[in-house]
CSV table of C-alpha atoms and ligand atoms in Angstrom, one decimal:
chain,number,residue,atom,x,y,z
A,15,UNK,CA,-14.7,-10.2,22.3
A,16,UNK,CA,-13.7,-12.7,20.2
A,17,UNK,CA,-16.0,-11.1,18.3
A,18,UNK,CA,-13.9,-7.3,18.1
A,19,UNK,CA,-10.5,-9.6,17.4
A,20,UNK,CA,-11.7,-11.1,15.0
A,21,UNK,CA,-14.0,-8.0,12.9
A,22,UNK,CA,-11.1,-6.3,13.5
A,23,UNK,CA,-8.6,-9.3,11.7
A,24,UNK,CA,-10.8,-9.3,8.8
A,25,UNK,CA,-11.6,-5.7,8.6
A,26,UNK,CA,-7.3,-5.4,8.6
A,27,UNK,CA,-7.3,-8.2,6.0
A,28,UNK,CA,-10.2,-6.5,3.6
A,29,UNK,CA,-8.3,-3.5,4.4
A,30,UNK,CA,-4.8,-5.2,2.5
A,31,UNK,CA,-3.4,-5.9,5.1
A,32,UNK,CA,-1.7,-9.4,6.1
A,33,UNK,CA,-3.3,-11.5,8.7
A,34,UNK,CA,-3.0,-10.8,11.9
A,35,UNK,CA,-4.4,-13.7,14.7
A,36,UNK,CA,-5.6,-17.4,14.0
A,37,UNK,CA,-8.4,-17.1,13.9
A,38,UNK,CA,-8.3,-16.5,10.2
A,39,UNK,CA,-7.2,-19.1,9.0
A,40,UNK,CA,-10.8,-20.8,10.8
A,41,UNK,CA,-13.6,-21.0,7.5
A,42,UNK,CA,-16.0,-21.1,10.1
A,43,UNK,CA,-15.1,-18.3,11.9
A,44,UNK,CA,-14.5,-16.4,9.0
A,45,UNK,CA,-17.8,-17.4,7.3
A,46,UNK,CA,-18.2,-15.6,11.2
A,47,UNK,CA,-16.5,-12.6,11.2
A,48,UNK,CA,-17.6,-11.9,7.5
A,49,UNK,CA,-20.6,-12.2,8.5
A,50,UNK,CA,-21.0,-9.8,11.0
A,51,UNK,CA,-18.7,-7.6,9.0
A,52,UNK,CA,-21.4,-7.4,6.7
A,53,UNK,CA,-24.2,-6.8,8.6
A,54,UNK,CA,-22.2,-3.8,10.5
A,55,UNK,CA,-20.9,-2.1,7.5
A,56,UNK,CA,-22.3,0.0,5.3
A,57,UNK,CA,-22.1,1.6,2.4
A,58,UNK,CA,-21.8,5.8,2.5
A,59,UNK,CA,-20.5,8.1,-0.2
A,60,UNK,CA,-17.9,7.1,-2.2
A,61,UNK,CA,-17.0,4.5,1.2
A,62,UNK,CA,-18.4,1.4,-0.5
A,63,UNK,CA,-18.9,-2.7,1.6
A,64,UNK,CA,-16.7,-4.2,-1.6
A,65,UNK,CA,-14.2,-3.1,0.0
A,66,UNK,CA,-14.4,-5.7,2.6
A,67,UNK,CA,-13.9,-8.5,-0.5
A,68,UNK,CA,-10.7,-9.7,-0.7
A,69,UNK,CA,-9.2,-10.3,-4.2
A,70,UNK,CA,-7.2,-13.9,-4.9
A,71,UNK,CA,-4.1,-12.3,-3.3
A,72,UNK,CA,-5.6,-11.3,-0.3
A,73,UNK,CA,-7.5,-14.4,0.0
A,74,UNK,CA,-4.3,-17.0,-0.5
A,75,UNK,CA,-2.3,-14.6,2.2
A,76,UNK,CA,-5.5,-15.1,4.4
A,77,UNK,CA,-5.4,-18.7,3.2
A,78,UNK,CA,-1.4,-18.9,3.7
A,79,UNK,CA,-1.9,-16.6,6.7
A,80,UNK,CA,1.1,-14.9,5.1
A,81,UNK,CA,3.7,-17.2,4.0
A,82,UNK,CA,2.7,-18.6,0.4
A,83,UNK,CA,4.9,-21.6,-0.6
A,84,UNK,CA,7.2,-20.9,-2.7
A,85,UNK,CA,5.6,-21.6,-6.1
A,86,UNK,CA,2.0,-20.3,-5.4
A,87,UNK,CA,4.3,-16.9,-4.7
A,88,UNK,CA,5.7,-17.1,-7.4
A,89,UNK,CA,2.4,-16.6,-9.9
A,90,UNK,CA,0.3,-14.0,-7.9
A,91,UNK,CA,4.3,-12.2,-8.4
A,92,UNK,CA,3.9,-13.0,-11.8
A,93,UNK,CA,0.3,-11.7,-11.9
A,94,UNK,CA,0.4,-9.3,-9.8
A,95,UNK,CA,3.6,-8.2,-11.7
A,96,UNK,CA,1.4,-7.6,-15.1
A,97,UNK,CA,-1.1,-5.4,-13.4
A,98,UNK,CA,1.1,-2.8,-13.1
A,99,UNK,CA,0.6,0.3,-15.7
A,100,UNK,CA,4.6,1.7,-16.6
A,101,UNK,CA,4.9,5.4,-17.8
A,102,UNK,CA,3.8,5.5,-21.4
A,103,UNK,CA,6.3,8.8,-22.0
A,104,UNK,CA,9.3,6.7,-19.8
A,105,UNK,CA,9.3,8.8,-17.6
A,106,UNK,CA,9.3,7.8,-13.8
A,107,UNK,CA,10.7,11.5,-11.4
A,108,UNK,CA,8.1,14.1,-11.0
A,109,UNK,CA,8.7,16.5,-8.8
A,110,UNK,CA,9.7,15.7,-4.2
A,111,UNK,CA,8.5,18.6,-3.4
A,112,UNK,CA,4.8,17.5,-4.3
A,113,UNK,CA,5.6,14.0,-3.6
A,114,UNK,CA,6.1,14.9,0.2
A,115,UNK,CA,2.9,16.6,0.4
A,116,UNK,CA,1.3,13.1,-1.0
A,117,UNK,CA,3.9,11.1,1.5
A,118,UNK,CA,2.6,13.2,5.0
A,119,UNK,CA,-1.1,13.4,3.7
A,120,UNK,CA,-3.8,10.5,5.3
A,121,UNK,CA,-6.0,11.8,4.0
A,122,UNK,CA,-8.5,10.6,1.2
A,123,UNK,CA,-11.1,7.4,0.7
A,124,UNK,CA,-13.7,8.1,3.3
A,125,UNK,CA,-17.2,8.5,3.3
A,126,UNK,CA,-17.3,11.8,3.6
A,127,UNK,CA,-14.6,12.7,0.7
A,128,UNK,CA,-16.1,13.2,-3.2
A,129,UNK,CA,-15.2,10.6,-5.8
A,130,UNK,CA,-12.8,14.2,-7.0
A,131,UNK,CA,-10.6,13.7,-3.2
A,132,UNK,CA,-6.5,13.9,-4.0
A,133,UNK,CA,-5.1,11.1,-2.6
A,134,UNK,CA,-3.0,10.7,0.0
A,135,UNK,CA,-0.5,8.4,0.4
A,136,UNK,CA,-0.2,8.4,3.7
A,137,UNK,CA,3.5,6.9,3.7
A,138,UNK,CA,4.5,8.5,7.1
A,139,UNK,CA,2.2,5.6,8.7
A,140,UNK,CA,4.6,3.4,8.0
A,141,UNK,CA,7.5,4.2,7.0
A,142,UNK,CA,10.7,6.9,8.1
A,143,UNK,CA,10.2,9.1,5.5
A,144,UNK,CA,12.7,12.0,6.1
A,145,UNK,CA,14.5,13.7,8.7
A,146,UNK,CA,12.2,16.3,10.3
A,147,UNK,CA,9.0,14.5,10.4
A,148,UNK,CA,7.5,14.9,14.0
A,149,UNK,CA,6.2,11.9,13.8
A,150,UNK,CA,5.9,8.0,11.8
A,151,UNK,CA,4.9,4.5,11.8
A,152,UNK,CA,7.8,2.0,11.7
A,153,UNK,CA,5.3,-1.6,10.3
A,154,UNK,CA,7.9,-0.5,6.7
A,155,UNK,CA,11.2,0.5,6.9
A,156,UNK,CA,12.8,3.2,7.2
A,157,UNK,CA,12.7,5.4,3.6
A,158,UNK,CA,14.9,8.4,5.2
A,159,UNK,CA,18.0,8.3,2.8
A,160,UNK,CA,16.9,6.0,0.6
A,161,UNK,CA,17.9,7.8,-2.7
A,162,UNK,CA,21.4,7.9,-0.9
A,163,UNK,CA,21.6,4.4,0.6
A,164,UNK,CA,20.7,3.0,-3.0
A,165,UNK,CA,22.5,4.7,-5.9
A,166,UNK,CA,20.3,7.0,-7.1
A,167,UNK,CA,18.0,7.7,-9.8
A,168,UNK,CA,19.3,4.7,-11.8
A,169,UNK,CA,16.6,4.0,-14.7
A,170,UNK,CA,16.1,0.0,-12.4
A,171,UNK,CA,15.7,2.0,-9.2
A,172,UNK,CA,13.2,4.7,-10.6
A,173,UNK,CA,11.6,1.6,-11.8
A,174,UNK,CA,11.4,-0.2,-8.8
A,175,UNK,CA,10.0,2.6,-6.7
A,176,UNK,CA,7.5,3.4,-9.5
A,177,UNK,CA,6.1,-0.2,-9.7
A,178,UNK,CA,6.3,-0.9,-6.0
A,179,UNK,CA,4.0,1.9,-5.1
A,180,UNK,CA,2.1,0.9,-8.3
A,181,UNK,CA,2.1,-2.7,-6.7
A,182,UNK,CA,3.8,-3.7,-3.5
A,183,UNK,CA,2.2,-7.2,-3.7
A,184,UNK,CA,4.0,-8.1,-7.7
A,185,UNK,CA,7.4,-8.0,-5.3
A,186,UNK,CA,6.8,-8.6,-1.7
A,187,UNK,CA,3.9,-10.5,-2.1
A,188,UNK,CA,1.5,-10.0,1.4
A,189,UNK,CA,2.8,-7.4,2.1
A,190,UNK,CA,1.6,-5.1,4.4
A,191,UNK,CA,2.1,-2.3,1.6
A,192,UNK,CA,-0.7,-0.7,-0.2
A,193,UNK,CA,-1.3,-1.1,-3.2
A,194,UNK,CA,-1.4,2.6,-4.5
A,195,UNK,CA,-1.8,2.3,-8.1
A,196,UNK,CA,-3.6,-0.7,-8.6
A,197,UNK,CA,-5.9,0.2,-6.6
A,198,UNK,CA,-6.2,4.0,-8.1
A,199,UNK,CA,-6.1,5.4,-4.8
A,200,UNK,CA,-2.6,7.2,-6.3
A,201,UNK,CA,-2.7,8.7,-10.0
A,202,UNK,CA,0.6,8.3,-12.1
A,203,UNK,CA,1.4,11.6,-12.0
A,204,UNK,CA,2.1,11.5,-8.0
A,205,UNK,CA,3.7,7.7,-8.2
A,206,UNK,CA,6.4,10.0,-10.2
A,207,UNK,CA,5.9,12.6,-7.8
A,208,UNK,CA,6.6,10.1,-4.7
A,209,UNK,CA,9.7,8.6,-7.2
A,210,UNK,CA,11.2,12.2,-6.6
A,211,UNK,CA,10.7,11.9,-3.0
A,212,UNK,CA,12.8,8.5,-2.8
A,213,UNK,CA,15.5,9.3,-5.7
A,214,UNK,CA,16.1,13.0,-6.4
A,215,UNK,CA,19.7,13.8,-4.8
A,216,UNK,CA,17.3,17.4,-4.2
A,217,UNK,CA,14.9,15.9,-2.6
A,218,UNK,CA,14.1,16.0,1.7
A,219,UNK,CA,14.9,12.4,2.4
A,220,UNK,CA,18.4,12.1,0.2
A,221,UNK,CA,19.8,14.9,2.4
B,28,HEC,C1,0.0,0.1,5.8
B,28,HEC,C2,1.6,0.5,6.0
B,28,HEC,C3,2.7,1.0,4.6
B,28,HEC,C4,2.3,2.4,4.2
B,28,HEC,C5,0.9,3.0,4.4
B,28,HEC,C6,2.9,2.1,2.8
B,28,HEC,N1,4.4,1.4,3.3
B,28,HEC,FE1,5.7,1.1,2.2
B,28,HEC,N2,6.3,-0.5,2.6
B,28,HEC,C7,5.9,-1.1,3.9
B,28,HEC,C8,6.3,-2.7,4.5
B,28,HEC,C9,5.4,-3.6,5.6
B,28,HEC,C10,7.6,-2.6,3.5
B,28,HEC,C11,8.2,-3.6,3.9
B,28,HEC,C12,7.9,-4.9,2.9
B,28,HEC,C13,7.3,-4.1,1.1
B,28,HEC,O1,8.4,-5.0,0.3
B,28,HEC,O2,6.7,-5.2,0.7
B,28,HEC,C14,6.7,-1.7,2.5
B,28,HEC,C15,8.0,-1.3,1.5
B,28,HEC,C16,8.3,-0.4,1.3
B,28,HEC,C17,9.1,0.4,-0.1
B,28,HEC,C18,10.2,-0.9,0.2
B,28,HEC,C19,11.6,-0.6,0.4
B,28,HEC,C20,12.8,-1.2,0.0
B,28,HEC,O3,13.9,-1.4,0.7
B,28,HEC,O4,13.3,-2.1,-1.3
B,28,HEC,C21,9.0,1.5,-0.5
B,28,HEC,C22,10.1,2.2,-1.3
B,28,HEC,C23,7.8,2.1,-0.4
B,28,HEC,N3,7.2,1.0,1.3
B,28,HEC,C24,8.0,2.9,-0.1
B,28,HEC,C25,6.2,3.6,-0.2
B,28,HEC,C26,5.9,4.8,-0.2
B,28,HEC,C27,6.1,6.2,-0.7
B,28,HEC,C28,4.7,5.4,0.8
B,28,HEC,C29,3.1,5.9,0.5
B,28,HEC,C30,2.7,6.7,-0.8
B,28,HEC,C31,4.6,3.6,1.5
B,28,HEC,N4,5.6,3.1,1.2
B,28,HEC,C32,3.1,3.4,2.3
B,28,HEC,C33,4.2,-0.9,4.5
B,28,HEC,C34,3.7,0.3,3.9
């Protein structure tokens, strides 16, 4: 049982989810859990075992159990902010209808997908997105009427949403939200479509 909990904690961390259990702060237990994961998980197709490796931010979030000291948080944020590639053409908004499809698609990046499989964003797993969804997760805040409530597609809002989707850790260190652009899960065009989904006054989100 303990091993299962540990393995789950290690997997959650590897996937970029902040630590959930006290066990993950014990170096000996963490080493054991990591060894178990490496033994049990094999690379298959595009799903490589390397995904289990935590980068600098995830390691720090594990070490500090998701609550980074202010100076560390500041450094992490600055480093993550520097990774964001904002659109070269200066345009942040695409097509909200495409954005809706991306938000409601949870597919991609599994062993049975091909390298050219178009990934979804799976936003519905954690957020309420529109007023018409049958079900949605609540790990993240509701995004329903996001644009309406935040003042619409201003330059600052568009840049914020684009950046947030590209690399959530640049805004909230140890966030549970995946880093979609940083990890190459979503393309620039897809992120633009999602910016439109949240901020375009015509979008289903803002009705
Ligand atoms: C695994 C869960 C998870 C997924 C999947 C996820 N998010 Fe999030 N998201 C969160 C959490 C948790 C927060 C709050 C903490 C933070 O701001 O990072 C958040 C915050 C946000 C915010 C900032 C909200 C604000 O009030 O400023 C936006 C915008 C957002 N998410 C959009 C999206 C979109 C669009 C997608 C799909 C591409 C998505 N998220 C997928 C968990 C998730």
